[in-house]
Short mmCIF file of C-alpha atoms and ligand atoms in Angstrom, two decimals:
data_model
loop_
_atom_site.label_atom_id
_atom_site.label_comp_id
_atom_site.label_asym_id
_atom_site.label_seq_id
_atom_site.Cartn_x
_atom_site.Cartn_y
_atom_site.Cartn_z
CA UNK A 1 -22.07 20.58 55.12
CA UNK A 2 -19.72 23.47 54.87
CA UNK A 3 -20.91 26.75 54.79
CA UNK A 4 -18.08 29.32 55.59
CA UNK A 5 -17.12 31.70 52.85
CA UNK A 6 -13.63 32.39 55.17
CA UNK A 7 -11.71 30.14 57.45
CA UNK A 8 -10.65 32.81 59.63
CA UNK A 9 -11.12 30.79 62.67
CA UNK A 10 -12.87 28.03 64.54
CA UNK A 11 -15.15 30.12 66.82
CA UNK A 12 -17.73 30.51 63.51
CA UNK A 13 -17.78 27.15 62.79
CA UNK A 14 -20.10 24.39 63.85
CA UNK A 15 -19.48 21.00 64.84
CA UNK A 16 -20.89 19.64 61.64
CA UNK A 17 -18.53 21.36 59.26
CA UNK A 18 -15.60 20.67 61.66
CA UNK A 19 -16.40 16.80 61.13
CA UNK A 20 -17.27 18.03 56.72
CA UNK A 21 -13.79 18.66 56.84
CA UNK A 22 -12.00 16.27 59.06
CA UNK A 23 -13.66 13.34 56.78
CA UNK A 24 -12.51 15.62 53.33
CA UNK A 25 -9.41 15.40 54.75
CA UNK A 26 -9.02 11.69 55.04
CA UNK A 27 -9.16 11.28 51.49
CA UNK A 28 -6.87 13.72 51.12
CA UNK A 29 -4.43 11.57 53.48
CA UNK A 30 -5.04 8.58 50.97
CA UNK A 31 -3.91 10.89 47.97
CA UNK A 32 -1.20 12.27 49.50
CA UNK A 33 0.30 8.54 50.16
CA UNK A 34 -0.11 7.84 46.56
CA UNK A 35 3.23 7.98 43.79
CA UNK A 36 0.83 10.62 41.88
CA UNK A 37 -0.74 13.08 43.93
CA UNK A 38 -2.84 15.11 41.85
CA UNK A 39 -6.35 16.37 41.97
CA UNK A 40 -8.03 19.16 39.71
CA UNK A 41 -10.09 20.57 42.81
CA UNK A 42 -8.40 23.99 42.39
CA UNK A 43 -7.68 23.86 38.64
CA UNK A 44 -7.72 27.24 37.54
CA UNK A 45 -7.59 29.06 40.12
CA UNK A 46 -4.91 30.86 42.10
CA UNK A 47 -3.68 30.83 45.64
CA UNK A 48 -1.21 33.89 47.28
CA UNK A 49 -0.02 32.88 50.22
CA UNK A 50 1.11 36.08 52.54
CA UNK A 51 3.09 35.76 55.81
CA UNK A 52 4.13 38.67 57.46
CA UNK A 53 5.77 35.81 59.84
CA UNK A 54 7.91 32.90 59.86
CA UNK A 55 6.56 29.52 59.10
CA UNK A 56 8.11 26.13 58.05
CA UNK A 57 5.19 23.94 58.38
CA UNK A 58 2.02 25.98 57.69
CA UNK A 59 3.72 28.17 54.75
CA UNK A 60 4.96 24.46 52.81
CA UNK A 61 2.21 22.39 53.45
CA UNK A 62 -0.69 25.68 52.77
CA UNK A 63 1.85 25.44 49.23
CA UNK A 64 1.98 21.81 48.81
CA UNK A 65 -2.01 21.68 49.21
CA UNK A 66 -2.77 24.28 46.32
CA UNK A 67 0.05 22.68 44.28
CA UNK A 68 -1.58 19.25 44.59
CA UNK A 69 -5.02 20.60 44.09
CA UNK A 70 -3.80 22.00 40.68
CA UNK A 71 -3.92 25.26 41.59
CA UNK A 72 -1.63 28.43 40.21
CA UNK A 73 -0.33 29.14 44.22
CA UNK A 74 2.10 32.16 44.29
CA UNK A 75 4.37 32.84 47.49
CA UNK A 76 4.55 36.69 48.24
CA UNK A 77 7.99 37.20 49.45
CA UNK A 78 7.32 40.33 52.42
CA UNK A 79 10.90 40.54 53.56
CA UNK A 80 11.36 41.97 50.09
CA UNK A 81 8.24 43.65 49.01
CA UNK A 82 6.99 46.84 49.23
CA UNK A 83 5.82 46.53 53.08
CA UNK A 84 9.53 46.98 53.88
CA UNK A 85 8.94 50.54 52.12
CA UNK A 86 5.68 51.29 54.51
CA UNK A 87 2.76 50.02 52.54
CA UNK A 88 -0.03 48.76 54.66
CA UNK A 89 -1.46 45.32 55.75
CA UNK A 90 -4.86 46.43 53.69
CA UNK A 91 -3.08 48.16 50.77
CA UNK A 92 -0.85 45.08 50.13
CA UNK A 93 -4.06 43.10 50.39
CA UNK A 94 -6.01 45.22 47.82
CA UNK A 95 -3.03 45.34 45.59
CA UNK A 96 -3.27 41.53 45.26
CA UNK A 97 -6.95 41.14 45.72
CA UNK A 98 -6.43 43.39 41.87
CA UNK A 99 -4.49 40.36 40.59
CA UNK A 100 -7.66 38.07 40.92
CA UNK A 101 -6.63 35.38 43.43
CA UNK A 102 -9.40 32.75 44.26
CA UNK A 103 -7.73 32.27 47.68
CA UNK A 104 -5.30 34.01 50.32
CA UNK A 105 -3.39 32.53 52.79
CA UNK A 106 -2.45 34.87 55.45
CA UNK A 107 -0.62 35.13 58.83
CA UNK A 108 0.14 37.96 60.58
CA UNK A 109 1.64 38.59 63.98
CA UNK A 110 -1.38 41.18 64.78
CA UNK A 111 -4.64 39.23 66.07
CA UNK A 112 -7.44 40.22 64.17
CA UNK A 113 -5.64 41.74 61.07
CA UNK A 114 -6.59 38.45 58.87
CA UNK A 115 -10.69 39.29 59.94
CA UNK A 116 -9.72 42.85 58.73
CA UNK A 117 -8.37 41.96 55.62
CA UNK A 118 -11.09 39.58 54.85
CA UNK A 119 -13.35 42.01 54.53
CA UNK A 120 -11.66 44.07 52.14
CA UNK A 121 -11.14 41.26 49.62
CA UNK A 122 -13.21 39.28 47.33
CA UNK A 123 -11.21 36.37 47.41
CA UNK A 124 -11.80 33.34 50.24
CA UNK A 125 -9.08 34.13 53.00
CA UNK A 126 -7.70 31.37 55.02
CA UNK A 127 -6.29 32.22 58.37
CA UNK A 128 -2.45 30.76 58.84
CA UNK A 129 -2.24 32.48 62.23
CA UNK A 130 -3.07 35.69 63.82
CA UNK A 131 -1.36 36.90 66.67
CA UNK A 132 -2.33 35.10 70.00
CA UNK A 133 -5.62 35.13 68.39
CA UNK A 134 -6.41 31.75 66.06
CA UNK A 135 -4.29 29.22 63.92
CA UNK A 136 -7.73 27.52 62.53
CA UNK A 137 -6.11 24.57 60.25
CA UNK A 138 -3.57 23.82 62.98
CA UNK A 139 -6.27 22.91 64.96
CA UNK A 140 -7.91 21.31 62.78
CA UNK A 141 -4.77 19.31 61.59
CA UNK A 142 -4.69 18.44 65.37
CA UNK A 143 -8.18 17.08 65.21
CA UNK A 144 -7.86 14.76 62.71
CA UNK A 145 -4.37 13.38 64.31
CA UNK A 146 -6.11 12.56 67.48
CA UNK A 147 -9.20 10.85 65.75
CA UNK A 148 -6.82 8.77 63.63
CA UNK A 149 -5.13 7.49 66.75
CA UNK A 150 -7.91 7.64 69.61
CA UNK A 151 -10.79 7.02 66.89
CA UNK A 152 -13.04 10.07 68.50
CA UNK A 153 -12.66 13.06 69.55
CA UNK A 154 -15.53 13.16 72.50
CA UNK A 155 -15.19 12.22 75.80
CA UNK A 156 -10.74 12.10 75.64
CA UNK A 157 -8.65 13.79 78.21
CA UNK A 158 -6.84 16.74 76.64
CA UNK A 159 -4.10 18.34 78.29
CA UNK A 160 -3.03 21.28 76.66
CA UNK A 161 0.41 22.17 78.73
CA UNK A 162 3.32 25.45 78.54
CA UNK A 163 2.46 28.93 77.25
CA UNK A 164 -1.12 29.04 76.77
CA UNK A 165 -1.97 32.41 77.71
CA UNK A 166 0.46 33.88 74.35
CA UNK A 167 -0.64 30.32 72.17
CA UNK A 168 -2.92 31.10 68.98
CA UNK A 169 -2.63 26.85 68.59
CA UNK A 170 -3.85 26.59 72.42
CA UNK A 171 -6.84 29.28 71.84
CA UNK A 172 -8.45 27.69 68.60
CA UNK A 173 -7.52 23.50 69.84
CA UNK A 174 -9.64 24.79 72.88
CA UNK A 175 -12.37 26.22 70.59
CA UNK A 176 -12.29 22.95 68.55
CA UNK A 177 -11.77 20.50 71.19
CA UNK A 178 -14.63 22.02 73.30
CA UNK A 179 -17.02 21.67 70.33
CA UNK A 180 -16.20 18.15 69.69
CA UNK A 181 -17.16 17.49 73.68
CA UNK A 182 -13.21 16.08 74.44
CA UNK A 183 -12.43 16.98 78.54
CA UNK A 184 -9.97 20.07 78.51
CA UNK A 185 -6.88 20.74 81.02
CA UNK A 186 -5.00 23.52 80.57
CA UNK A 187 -1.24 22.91 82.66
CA UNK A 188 1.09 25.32 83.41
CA UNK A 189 2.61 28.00 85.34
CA UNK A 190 -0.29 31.10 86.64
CA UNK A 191 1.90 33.28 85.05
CA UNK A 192 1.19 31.74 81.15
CA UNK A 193 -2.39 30.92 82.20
CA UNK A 194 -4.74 33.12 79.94
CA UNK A 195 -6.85 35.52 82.10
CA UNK A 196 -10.10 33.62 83.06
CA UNK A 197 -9.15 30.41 82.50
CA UNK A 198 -10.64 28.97 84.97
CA UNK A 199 -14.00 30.27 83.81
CA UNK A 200 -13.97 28.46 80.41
CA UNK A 201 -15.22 25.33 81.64
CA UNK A 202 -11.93 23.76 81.60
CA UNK A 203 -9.69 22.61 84.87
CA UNK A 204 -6.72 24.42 85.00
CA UNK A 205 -3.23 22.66 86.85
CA UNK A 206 -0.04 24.71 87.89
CA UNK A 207 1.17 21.11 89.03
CA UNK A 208 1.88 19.13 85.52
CA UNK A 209 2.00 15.34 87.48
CA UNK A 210 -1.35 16.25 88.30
CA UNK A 211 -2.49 17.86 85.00
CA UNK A 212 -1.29 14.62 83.17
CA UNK A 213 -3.12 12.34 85.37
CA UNK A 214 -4.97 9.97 83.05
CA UNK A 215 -4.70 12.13 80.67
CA UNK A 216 -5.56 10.64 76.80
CA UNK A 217 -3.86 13.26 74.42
CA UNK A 218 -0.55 15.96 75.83
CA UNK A 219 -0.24 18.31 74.04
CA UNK A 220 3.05 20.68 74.65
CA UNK A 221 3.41 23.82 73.64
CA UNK A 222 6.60 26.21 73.00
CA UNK A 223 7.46 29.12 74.80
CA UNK A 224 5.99 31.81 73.02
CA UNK A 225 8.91 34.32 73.57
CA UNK A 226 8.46 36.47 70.32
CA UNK A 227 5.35 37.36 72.47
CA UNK A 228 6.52 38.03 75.68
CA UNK A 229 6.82 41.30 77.21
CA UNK A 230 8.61 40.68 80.13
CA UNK A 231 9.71 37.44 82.83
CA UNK A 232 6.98 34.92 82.65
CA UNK A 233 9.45 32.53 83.88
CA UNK A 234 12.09 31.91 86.17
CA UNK A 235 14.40 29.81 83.74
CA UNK A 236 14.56 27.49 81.40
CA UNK A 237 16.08 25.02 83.68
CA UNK A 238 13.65 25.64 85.71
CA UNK A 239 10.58 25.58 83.71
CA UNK A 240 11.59 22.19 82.33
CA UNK A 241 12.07 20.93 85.83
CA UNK A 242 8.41 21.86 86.22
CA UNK A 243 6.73 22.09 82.92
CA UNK A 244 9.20 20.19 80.39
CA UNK A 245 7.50 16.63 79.21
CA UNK A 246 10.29 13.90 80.51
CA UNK A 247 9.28 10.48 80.77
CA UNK A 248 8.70 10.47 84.38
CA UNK A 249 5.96 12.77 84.05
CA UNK A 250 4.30 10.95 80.84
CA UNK A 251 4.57 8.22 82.71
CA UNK A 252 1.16 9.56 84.94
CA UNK A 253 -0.69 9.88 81.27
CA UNK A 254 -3.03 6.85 80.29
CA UNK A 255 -0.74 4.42 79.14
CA UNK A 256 -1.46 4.87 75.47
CA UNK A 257 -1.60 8.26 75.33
CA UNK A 258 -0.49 10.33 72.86
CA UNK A 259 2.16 13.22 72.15
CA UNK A 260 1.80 16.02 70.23
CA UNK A 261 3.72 19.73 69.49
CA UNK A 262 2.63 21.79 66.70
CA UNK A 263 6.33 22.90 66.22
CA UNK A 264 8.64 24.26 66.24
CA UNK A 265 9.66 22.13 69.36
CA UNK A 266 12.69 23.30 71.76
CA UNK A 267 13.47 20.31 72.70
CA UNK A 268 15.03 20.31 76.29
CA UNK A 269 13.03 23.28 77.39
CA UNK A 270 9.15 21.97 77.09
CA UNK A 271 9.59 18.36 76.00
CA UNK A 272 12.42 16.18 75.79
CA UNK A 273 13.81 14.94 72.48
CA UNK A 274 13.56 11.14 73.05
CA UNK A 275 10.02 11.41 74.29
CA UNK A 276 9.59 13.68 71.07
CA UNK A 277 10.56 11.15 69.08
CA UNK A 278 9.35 8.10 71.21
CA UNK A 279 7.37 6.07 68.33
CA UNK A 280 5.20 4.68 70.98
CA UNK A 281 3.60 7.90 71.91
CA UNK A 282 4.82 11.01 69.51
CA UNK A 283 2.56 11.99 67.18
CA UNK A 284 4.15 15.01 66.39
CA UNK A 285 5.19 13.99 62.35
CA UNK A 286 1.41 12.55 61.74
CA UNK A 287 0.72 15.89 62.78
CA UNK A 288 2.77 17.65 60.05
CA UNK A 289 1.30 14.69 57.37
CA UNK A 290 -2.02 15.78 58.44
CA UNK A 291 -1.28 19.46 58.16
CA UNK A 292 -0.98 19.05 53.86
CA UNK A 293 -4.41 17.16 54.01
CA UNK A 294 -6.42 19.66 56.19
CA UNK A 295 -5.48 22.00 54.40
CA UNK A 296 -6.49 20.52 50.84
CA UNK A 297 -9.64 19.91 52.51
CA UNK A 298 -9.94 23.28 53.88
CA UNK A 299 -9.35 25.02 50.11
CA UNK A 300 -11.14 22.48 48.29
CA UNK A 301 -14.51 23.67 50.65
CA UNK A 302 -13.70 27.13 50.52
CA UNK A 303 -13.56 26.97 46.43
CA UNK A 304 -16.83 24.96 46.50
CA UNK A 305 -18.38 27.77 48.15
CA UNK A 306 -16.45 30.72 46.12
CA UNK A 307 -17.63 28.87 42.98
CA UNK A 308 -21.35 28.19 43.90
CA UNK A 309 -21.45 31.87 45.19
CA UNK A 310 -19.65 33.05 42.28
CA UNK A 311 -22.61 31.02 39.77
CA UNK A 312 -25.49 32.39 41.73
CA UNK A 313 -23.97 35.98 40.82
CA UNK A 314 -23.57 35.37 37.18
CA UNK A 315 -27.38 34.26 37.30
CA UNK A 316 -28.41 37.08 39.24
CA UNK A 317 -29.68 34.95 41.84
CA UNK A 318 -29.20 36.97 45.48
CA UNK A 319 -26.82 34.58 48.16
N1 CP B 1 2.84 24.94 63.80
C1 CP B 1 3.20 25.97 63.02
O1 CP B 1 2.42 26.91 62.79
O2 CP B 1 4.48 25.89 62.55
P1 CP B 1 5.17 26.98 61.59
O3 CP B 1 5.31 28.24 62.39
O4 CP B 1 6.48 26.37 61.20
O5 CP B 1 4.26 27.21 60.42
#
């Protein structure tokens, strides 16, 4: 059960498809492990992937995905296209919508300006970040690392810790996570708390040894500074003094508990490096392995959809 014609974000989508696309994705994870890892799920059809910001992770692995699914998957190069000569978010998007693609991959440092697009184009549009607003298959990539390693998602202690008020990854992991029923903290300084926090049926803890108390799954979070308009901190020494993940403080998690970071990590500032790459609790390269599987799973739906809604057109049969 998957019914969403976009994935623009995980506030649409119900706990059913959420779990649709977790278990997609697991086969996917078998696939990718395999010498040949091929699959004609997107065979014909063609994937532009557009970001009007920088990405390692979601850019390769949204190219990997369409490559493995057989798909034609074009990367639009923005630092040298025409929006350096002034041409708009939806003009760039109806100049490639004219090409035919089957699927668009966007981020986009404005929240909101994927939603907008979508609804100029008659393509499926993924969303690879918008603004503070949602990073949907970083979420869901999330997801499906902490049910590999904790078995469920319900009922876990989440503790979502750093900048959460200027985090896209900490808005749409609390959409998902709160869907799923997992128990949500959100730790960090008032001053990177989103407005309201308190109010979204989550506890909120400006002391991290508290915050981590027991806590099943940390999850650290960068600095958001490309977002910042001003001091939300008094230094980095400071703030990792406070806020960085060392092992004292993991050391007041459950004692299994797992560590993730979407990346890209500054290590020394939120988390340090050794518990980063601490084998015993760092999850944080499952996470990236997951991140090519979610989103195979994530296109393969969305061209299920496009497809059946394309064949009830060519029949004349009304959606
Ligand atoms: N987590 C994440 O979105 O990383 P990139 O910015 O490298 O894509």
């Amino acid at each position: 059960m998957f019914r969403a014609r976009h994935l623009l974000g995980i506030e649409p989508l119900a706990p059913a498809e959420i779990t649709t696309l977790l278990d997609l994705a697991e086969t996917y994870v078998e696939l990718n492990r395999r010498t040949v890892k091929r699959s004609d799920a997107l065979a014909g059809m063609t994937q532009i992937n557009l970001f009007f910001e920088n990405s390692t992770r979601t850019q390769s692995s949204f190219e990997l995905a369409g490559k493995r699914l057989g798909a034609d998957v074009m990367n639009m190069d923005v630092a040298h296209s025409s929006v350096k000569k002034g041409e708009t978010l939806i003009d760039t998007a109806l100049t490639l919508n004219a090409m035919h693609p089957d699927l668009l991959v966007v981020r986009h440092p404005q929240s909101g300006a994927v939603d907008l697009l979508a609804q100029k184009v008659n393509c499926a549009v993924l969303n690879a970040g918008d603004g503070r607003h949602e990073h949907p298959t970083q979420a869901l990539l999330d997801a499906l690392t902490i049910r590999r390693a904790k078995g469920r998602l319900h009922r876990l202690t989440v503790a979502i810790c750093g900048d959460i008020a200027h985090s896209r990854v900490a808005r749409s992991n609390m959409l998902l996570l709160g869907k799923m029923e997992a128990r949500l903290r959100l730790v960090g300084p008032a001053t990177l708390m989103p407005s309201g926090a308190r109010e979204l049926g989550v506890e909120v803890y400006e002391d991290m040894r508290e915050g981590l108390k027991g806590a099943d799954v940390v999850m650290m979070l960068r600095l958001q500074k490309e977002r910042m308009d001003g001091g939300f901190i008094p230094s980095e020494r400071e703030y990792y003094h406070r806020w960085g993940l060392d092992a004292e403080k993991l050391a007041l998690a459950a004692p299994d508990a797992i560590v993730m970071h979407p990346g890209p990590m500054n290590r020394g500032v939120e988390i340090d490096g050794t518990i980063a790459d601490d084998i015993n609790h760092s999850v944080i390269r499952d996470q990236v392995e997951m991140g090519v599987a979610v989103r195979m799973a994530a296109m393969d739906l969305l061209a299920r959809n496009l497809r059946a809604e394309r064949g009830r057109a060519a029949s004349g049969v009304m959606a």
